[in-house]
Amino acid sequence: MSGIITGPHFKAYFDYPGPIALGTMVAILEVGAFATSIAAGRVGDLNGRRGTLFAGAVVFTIGGAIQTFATGFWSMIVGRLVSGFGVGLLSTIVPIYQSEISPPNHRGALACMEFTGNIIGYSTSVWTDYFCSFLESDLSWRIPLFVQCLIGLILAMGSLVMPESPRWLIDTDKDTEGMRVLADLHGGSLTNPIAVAEFREIKEKVQEERDSGEVRSYHSMWKKYQRRVLLAMSSQAFAQLNGINVISYYARMSSASSPNRD
């Protein structure tokens, strides 16, 4: 949005929105993301990790389509909100899926790859905004918004061919399917000792949780993993509180309004 909201055709189409209108367009996505991120854990337990990935990608794509073909301020708000719903599902379920589908020694690298991908995606979006800024029509802002639909569709289609989380399969008593996924992740043999050991470990952990009778909730997670939750929350909070979103969304607006200096 950083390169879009400062474009002359965007501003003219939306009747030169003021700071409150622009801020609402930008921030409403985060409101939608917050709502679904809270519900994503429960949705992932009911619908599976892969199913939630697919749902999040589809919702994000629908939101992007609404933004692309927006006819006014309120349709843009709806599109941003819907996209936020998809972002909330994806931002919560992706780390869960990564941790459950990968061996322990690969999880750190995968987490780094995810955030590296975020940076590459943001950089690509900025360059897309820049190239489209040379278009003398509403396509200068509609094309960048449409690109996110293509990315969402790629993710949705990719989720259809990805394996389901073995942890979720075993947790829902689909042991055979869970063992098959673990075997595929370790070369394809059902007798692979590493795959068998991982299956037994997951099965024992699932049974242990059931025997404890503990209800899955944010309250129980906080009681049991307070230190881990604090570490995760603080790292995410400080990553945002350094002002990076303000810079990424409004940097171009600030530079555009500053006087030229020789």
Short mmCIF file of C-alpha atoms in Angstrom, two decimals:
data_model
loop_
_atom_site.label_atom_id
_atom_site.label_comp_id
_atom_site.label_asym_id
_atom_site.label_seq_id
_atom_site.Cartn_x
_atom_site.Cartn_y
_atom_site.Cartn_z
CA MET A 1 0.00 0.00 0.00
CA SER A 2 2.95 2.37 0.53
CA GLY A 3 3.40 3.14 -3.15
CA ILE A 4 -0.32 3.03 -3.92
CA ILE A 5 -1.72 5.53 -1.44
CA THR A 6 0.57 8.28 -2.72
CA GLY A 7 -0.24 7.71 -6.40
CA PRO A 8 -2.11 10.52 -8.16
CA HIS A 9 -4.64 8.20 -9.80
CA PHE A 10 -5.40 6.44 -6.50
CA LYS A 11 -5.91 9.73 -4.70
CA ALA A 12 -8.09 11.11 -7.49
CA TYR A 13 -10.20 7.94 -7.68
CA PHE A 14 -10.91 8.01 -3.94
CA ASP A 15 -11.52 11.76 -3.94
CA TYR A 16 -8.26 12.70 -2.24
CA PRO A 17 -8.75 10.87 1.09
CA GLY A 18 -7.51 12.57 4.23
CA PRO A 19 -5.22 11.11 6.93
CA ILE A 20 -8.06 9.35 8.77
CA ALA A 21 -9.40 7.71 5.61
CA LEU A 22 -5.93 6.60 4.49
CA GLY A 23 -5.04 5.36 7.94
CA THR A 24 -8.27 3.37 8.08
CA MET A 25 -7.59 1.78 4.68
CA VAL A 26 -4.16 0.70 5.85
CA ALA A 27 -4.91 -0.34 9.43
CA ILE A 28 -8.19 -2.19 8.91
CA LEU A 29 -6.23 -5.16 7.56
CA GLU A 30 -4.52 -5.56 10.93
CA VAL A 31 -7.92 -5.54 12.66
CA GLY A 32 -9.09 -8.45 10.53
CA ALA A 33 -5.80 -10.28 11.06
CA PHE A 34 -6.09 -9.88 14.83
CA ALA A 35 -9.58 -11.37 14.86
CA THR A 36 -8.76 -14.52 12.88
CA SER A 37 -5.34 -15.03 14.46
CA ILE A 38 -7.13 -15.61 17.77
CA ALA A 39 -9.45 -18.17 16.18
CA ALA A 40 -6.81 -19.80 13.95
CA GLY A 41 -5.65 -22.29 16.57
CA ARG A 42 -9.13 -23.72 17.02
CA VAL A 43 -9.79 -23.66 13.27
CA GLY A 44 -6.54 -25.52 12.69
CA ASP A 45 -7.55 -28.22 15.19
CA LEU A 46 -10.94 -28.70 13.53
CA ASN A 47 -10.04 -28.25 9.87
CA GLY A 48 -6.46 -29.46 9.82
CA ARG A 49 -3.32 -27.45 9.16
CA ARG A 50 -3.45 -27.88 5.39
CA GLY A 51 -7.15 -27.06 5.26
CA THR A 52 -6.59 -23.89 7.27
CA LEU A 53 -3.73 -22.92 4.98
CA PHE A 54 -6.01 -23.35 1.98
CA ALA A 55 -8.83 -21.40 3.62
CA GLY A 56 -6.51 -18.55 4.60
CA ALA A 57 -5.07 -18.32 1.08
CA VAL A 58 -8.53 -18.32 -0.51
CA VAL A 59 -9.85 -15.67 1.88
CA PHE A 60 -6.76 -13.53 1.26
CA THR A 61 -7.25 -13.88 -2.51
CA ILE A 62 -10.92 -12.90 -2.28
CA GLY A 63 -9.96 -9.83 -0.26
CA GLY A 64 -7.34 -8.92 -2.85
CA ALA A 65 -9.91 -9.24 -5.64
CA ILE A 66 -12.32 -6.93 -3.79
CA GLN A 67 -9.53 -4.38 -3.42
CA THR A 68 -8.51 -4.69 -7.07
CA PHE A 69 -12.02 -3.97 -8.32
CA ALA A 70 -12.94 -1.51 -5.55
CA THR A 71 -15.49 1.06 -6.59
CA GLY A 72 -15.10 3.35 -3.61
CA PHE A 73 -13.85 3.85 -0.09
CA TRP A 74 -16.10 1.31 1.60
CA SER A 75 -15.46 -1.48 -0.89
CA MET A 76 -11.73 -0.93 -0.35
CA ILE A 77 -12.30 -1.16 3.41
CA VAL A 78 -14.19 -4.44 2.98
CA GLY A 79 -11.44 -5.82 0.76
CA ARG A 80 -8.72 -4.89 3.22
CA LEU A 81 -10.69 -6.38 6.10
CA VAL A 82 -11.26 -9.66 4.25
CA SER A 83 -7.59 -9.85 3.30
CA GLY A 84 -6.79 -9.30 6.96
CA PHE A 85 -8.89 -12.33 7.86
CA GLY A 86 -6.73 -14.39 5.53
CA VAL A 87 -3.49 -12.92 6.90
CA GLY A 88 -4.55 -13.77 10.45
CA LEU A 89 -5.19 -17.40 9.57
CA LEU A 90 -1.96 -17.76 7.63
CA SER A 91 0.33 -15.94 10.06
CA THR A 92 -0.79 -18.23 12.88
CA ILE A 93 -1.11 -21.58 11.15
CA VAL A 94 2.07 -21.44 9.03
CA PRO A 95 4.51 -21.56 11.99
CA ILE A 96 2.45 -24.38 13.52
CA TYR A 97 2.54 -26.35 10.29
CA GLN A 98 6.27 -25.75 9.89
CA SER A 99 7.06 -27.00 13.38
CA GLU A 100 4.90 -30.12 12.97
CA ILE A 101 6.07 -31.10 9.49
CA SER A 102 9.83 -30.57 9.91
CA PRO A 103 12.49 -32.32 12.01
CA PRO A 104 13.77 -30.35 15.03
CA ASN A 105 17.13 -29.54 13.44
CA HIS A 106 15.41 -27.85 10.46
CA ARG A 107 12.82 -25.74 12.28
CA GLY A 108 15.07 -22.76 12.93
CA ALA A 109 16.14 -22.63 9.31
CA LEU A 110 12.55 -22.84 8.10
CA ALA A 111 11.51 -20.01 10.42
CA CYS A 112 14.34 -17.88 9.04
CA MET A 113 13.30 -18.77 5.50
CA GLU A 114 9.75 -17.66 6.24
CA PHE A 115 10.80 -14.22 7.43
CA THR A 116 13.33 -13.92 4.62
CA GLY A 117 10.46 -14.66 2.25
CA ASN A 118 8.48 -11.88 3.88
CA ILE A 119 11.28 -9.41 3.17
CA ILE A 120 11.62 -10.60 -0.43
CA GLY A 121 7.86 -10.29 -0.87
CA TYR A 122 7.81 -6.77 0.55
CA SER A 123 10.73 -5.72 -1.66
CA THR A 124 8.96 -7.17 -4.70
CA SER A 125 5.77 -5.31 -3.86
CA VAL A 126 7.66 -2.01 -3.59
CA TRP A 127 9.27 -2.49 -6.99
CA THR A 128 5.91 -3.48 -8.46
CA ASP A 129 4.41 -0.27 -7.08
CA TYR A 130 7.27 1.70 -8.60
CA PHE A 131 7.00 0.22 -12.10
CA CYS A 132 3.21 0.58 -12.10
CA SER A 133 3.50 4.22 -11.03
CA PHE A 134 4.46 5.04 -14.62
CA LEU A 135 1.03 3.94 -15.85
CA GLU A 136 -1.24 6.90 -16.51
CA SER A 137 -4.49 5.27 -15.43
CA ASP A 138 -6.17 3.49 -12.51
CA LEU A 139 -4.17 0.43 -13.49
CA SER A 140 -1.28 2.05 -11.64
CA TRP A 141 -2.88 0.94 -8.36
CA ARG A 142 -5.16 -1.87 -9.50
CA ILE A 143 -2.34 -4.01 -10.94
CA PRO A 144 -0.29 -4.06 -7.70
CA LEU A 145 -3.40 -5.04 -5.77
CA PHE A 146 -4.14 -7.77 -8.32
CA VAL A 147 -0.64 -9.26 -7.93
CA GLN A 148 -1.49 -10.28 -4.36
CA CYS A 149 -4.38 -12.34 -5.78
CA LEU A 150 -1.93 -14.30 -7.92
CA ILE A 151 0.30 -14.96 -4.91
CA GLY A 152 -2.71 -16.09 -2.88
CA LEU A 153 -3.80 -18.46 -5.65
CA ILE A 154 -0.33 -19.99 -5.85
CA LEU A 155 -0.39 -20.61 -2.10
CA ALA A 156 -3.90 -22.07 -2.25
CA MET A 157 -2.98 -24.47 -5.05
CA GLY A 158 0.27 -25.38 -3.33
CA SER A 159 -1.55 -26.25 -0.12
CA LEU A 160 -3.54 -28.88 -2.04
CA VAL A 161 -0.41 -30.88 -2.83
CA MET A 162 1.37 -30.41 0.50
CA PRO A 163 1.14 -33.22 3.07
CA GLU A 164 -1.06 -32.80 6.11
CA SER A 165 0.61 -32.36 9.45
CA PRO A 166 1.41 -35.82 10.89
CA ARG A 167 0.88 -34.40 14.37
CA TRP A 168 -2.69 -33.39 13.49
CA LEU A 169 -3.41 -36.70 11.74
CA ILE A 170 -2.29 -38.72 14.75
CA ASP A 171 -4.12 -36.38 17.11
CA THR A 172 -7.35 -37.09 15.17
CA ASP A 173 -6.75 -40.88 15.27
CA LYS A 174 -5.65 -41.11 11.64
CA ASP A 175 -2.56 -43.08 12.59
CA THR A 176 -2.08 -44.81 9.25
CA GLU A 177 -2.13 -41.54 7.33
CA GLY A 178 0.15 -39.92 9.91
CA MET A 179 2.66 -42.75 9.62
CA ARG A 180 2.51 -42.51 5.82
CA VAL A 181 3.38 -38.79 5.93
CA LEU A 182 6.27 -39.40 8.35
CA ALA A 183 7.56 -42.19 6.12
CA ASP A 184 7.38 -39.94 3.05
CA LEU A 185 9.32 -37.27 4.90
CA HIS A 186 12.08 -39.80 5.60
CA GLY A 187 12.45 -41.47 2.22
CA GLY A 188 9.16 -43.32 1.78
CA SER A 189 9.78 -46.51 3.77
CA LEU A 190 7.24 -47.37 6.48
CA THR A 191 9.99 -49.24 8.34
CA ASN A 192 12.37 -46.29 8.47
CA PRO A 193 13.59 -46.25 12.09
CA ILE A 194 13.52 -42.44 12.34
CA ALA A 195 9.95 -42.28 11.01
CA VAL A 196 8.86 -45.05 13.38
CA ALA A 197 10.52 -43.33 16.34
CA GLU A 198 8.85 -40.00 15.50
CA PHE A 199 5.47 -41.72 15.16
CA ARG A 200 5.82 -43.33 18.59
CA GLU A 201 6.96 -40.06 20.14
CA ILE A 202 3.99 -38.14 18.71
CA LYS A 203 1.56 -40.91 19.66
CA GLU A 204 2.83 -40.98 23.23
CA LYS A 205 2.61 -37.21 23.53
CA VAL A 206 -0.96 -37.18 22.19
CA GLN A 207 -1.98 -39.92 24.60
CA GLU A 208 -0.30 -38.09 27.48
CA GLU A 209 -2.30 -34.94 26.71
CA ARG A 210 -5.53 -36.93 26.56
CA ASP A 211 -4.84 -38.71 29.84
CA SER A 212 -4.19 -35.40 31.57
CA GLY A 213 -7.71 -34.25 30.69
CA GLU A 214 -6.43 -30.73 30.13
CA VAL A 215 -8.63 -28.57 27.91
CA ARG A 216 -6.86 -26.85 25.03
CA SER A 217 -7.19 -23.13 25.56
CA TYR A 218 -5.10 -19.98 25.66
CA HIS A 219 -5.43 -20.01 29.45
CA SER A 220 -3.94 -23.50 29.79
CA MET A 221 -1.22 -22.65 27.28
CA TRP A 222 -0.30 -19.60 29.34
CA LYS A 223 -0.15 -21.64 32.56
CA LYS A 224 1.93 -24.43 31.03
CA TYR A 225 4.23 -22.49 28.70
CA GLN A 226 4.32 -19.02 30.22
CA ARG A 227 8.00 -18.37 29.51
CA ARG A 228 7.77 -19.56 25.90
CA VAL A 229 4.63 -17.53 25.28
CA LEU A 230 6.26 -14.41 26.71
CA LEU A 231 9.33 -14.90 24.53
CA ALA A 232 7.23 -15.36 21.41
CA MET A 233 4.93 -12.44 22.19
CA SER A 234 7.73 -10.07 23.14
CA SER A 235 9.77 -10.84 20.02
CA GLN A 236 6.74 -10.17 17.81
CA ALA A 237 5.73 -7.08 19.79
CA PHE A 238 9.16 -5.45 19.68
CA ALA A 239 9.45 -6.27 15.98
CA GLN A 240 6.38 -4.06 15.44
CA LEU A 241 6.99 -1.44 18.12
CA ASN A 242 10.21 -0.33 16.46
CA GLY A 243 7.99 1.48 13.94
CA ILE A 244 8.69 -0.67 10.90
CA ASN A 245 5.05 -0.67 9.80
CA VAL A 246 4.89 3.12 9.91
CA ILE A 247 8.03 3.28 7.79
CA SER A 248 6.91 0.63 5.30
CA TYR A 249 3.44 2.11 4.84
CA TYR A 250 4.09 5.85 5.01
CA ALA A 251 7.76 6.39 4.12
CA ARG A 252 6.97 7.41 0.57
CA MET A 253 4.27 9.79 1.77
CA SER A 254 6.77 11.46 4.11
CA SER A 255 9.41 11.80 1.41
CA ALA A 256 6.86 13.09 -1.07
CA SER A 257 5.75 15.85 1.29
CA SER A 258 9.25 16.94 2.33
CA PRO A 259 10.82 19.94 0.54
CA ASN A 260 13.52 19.37 -2.05
CA ARG A 261 17.03 20.29 -0.96
CA ASP A 262 19.89 21.10 -3.23
#
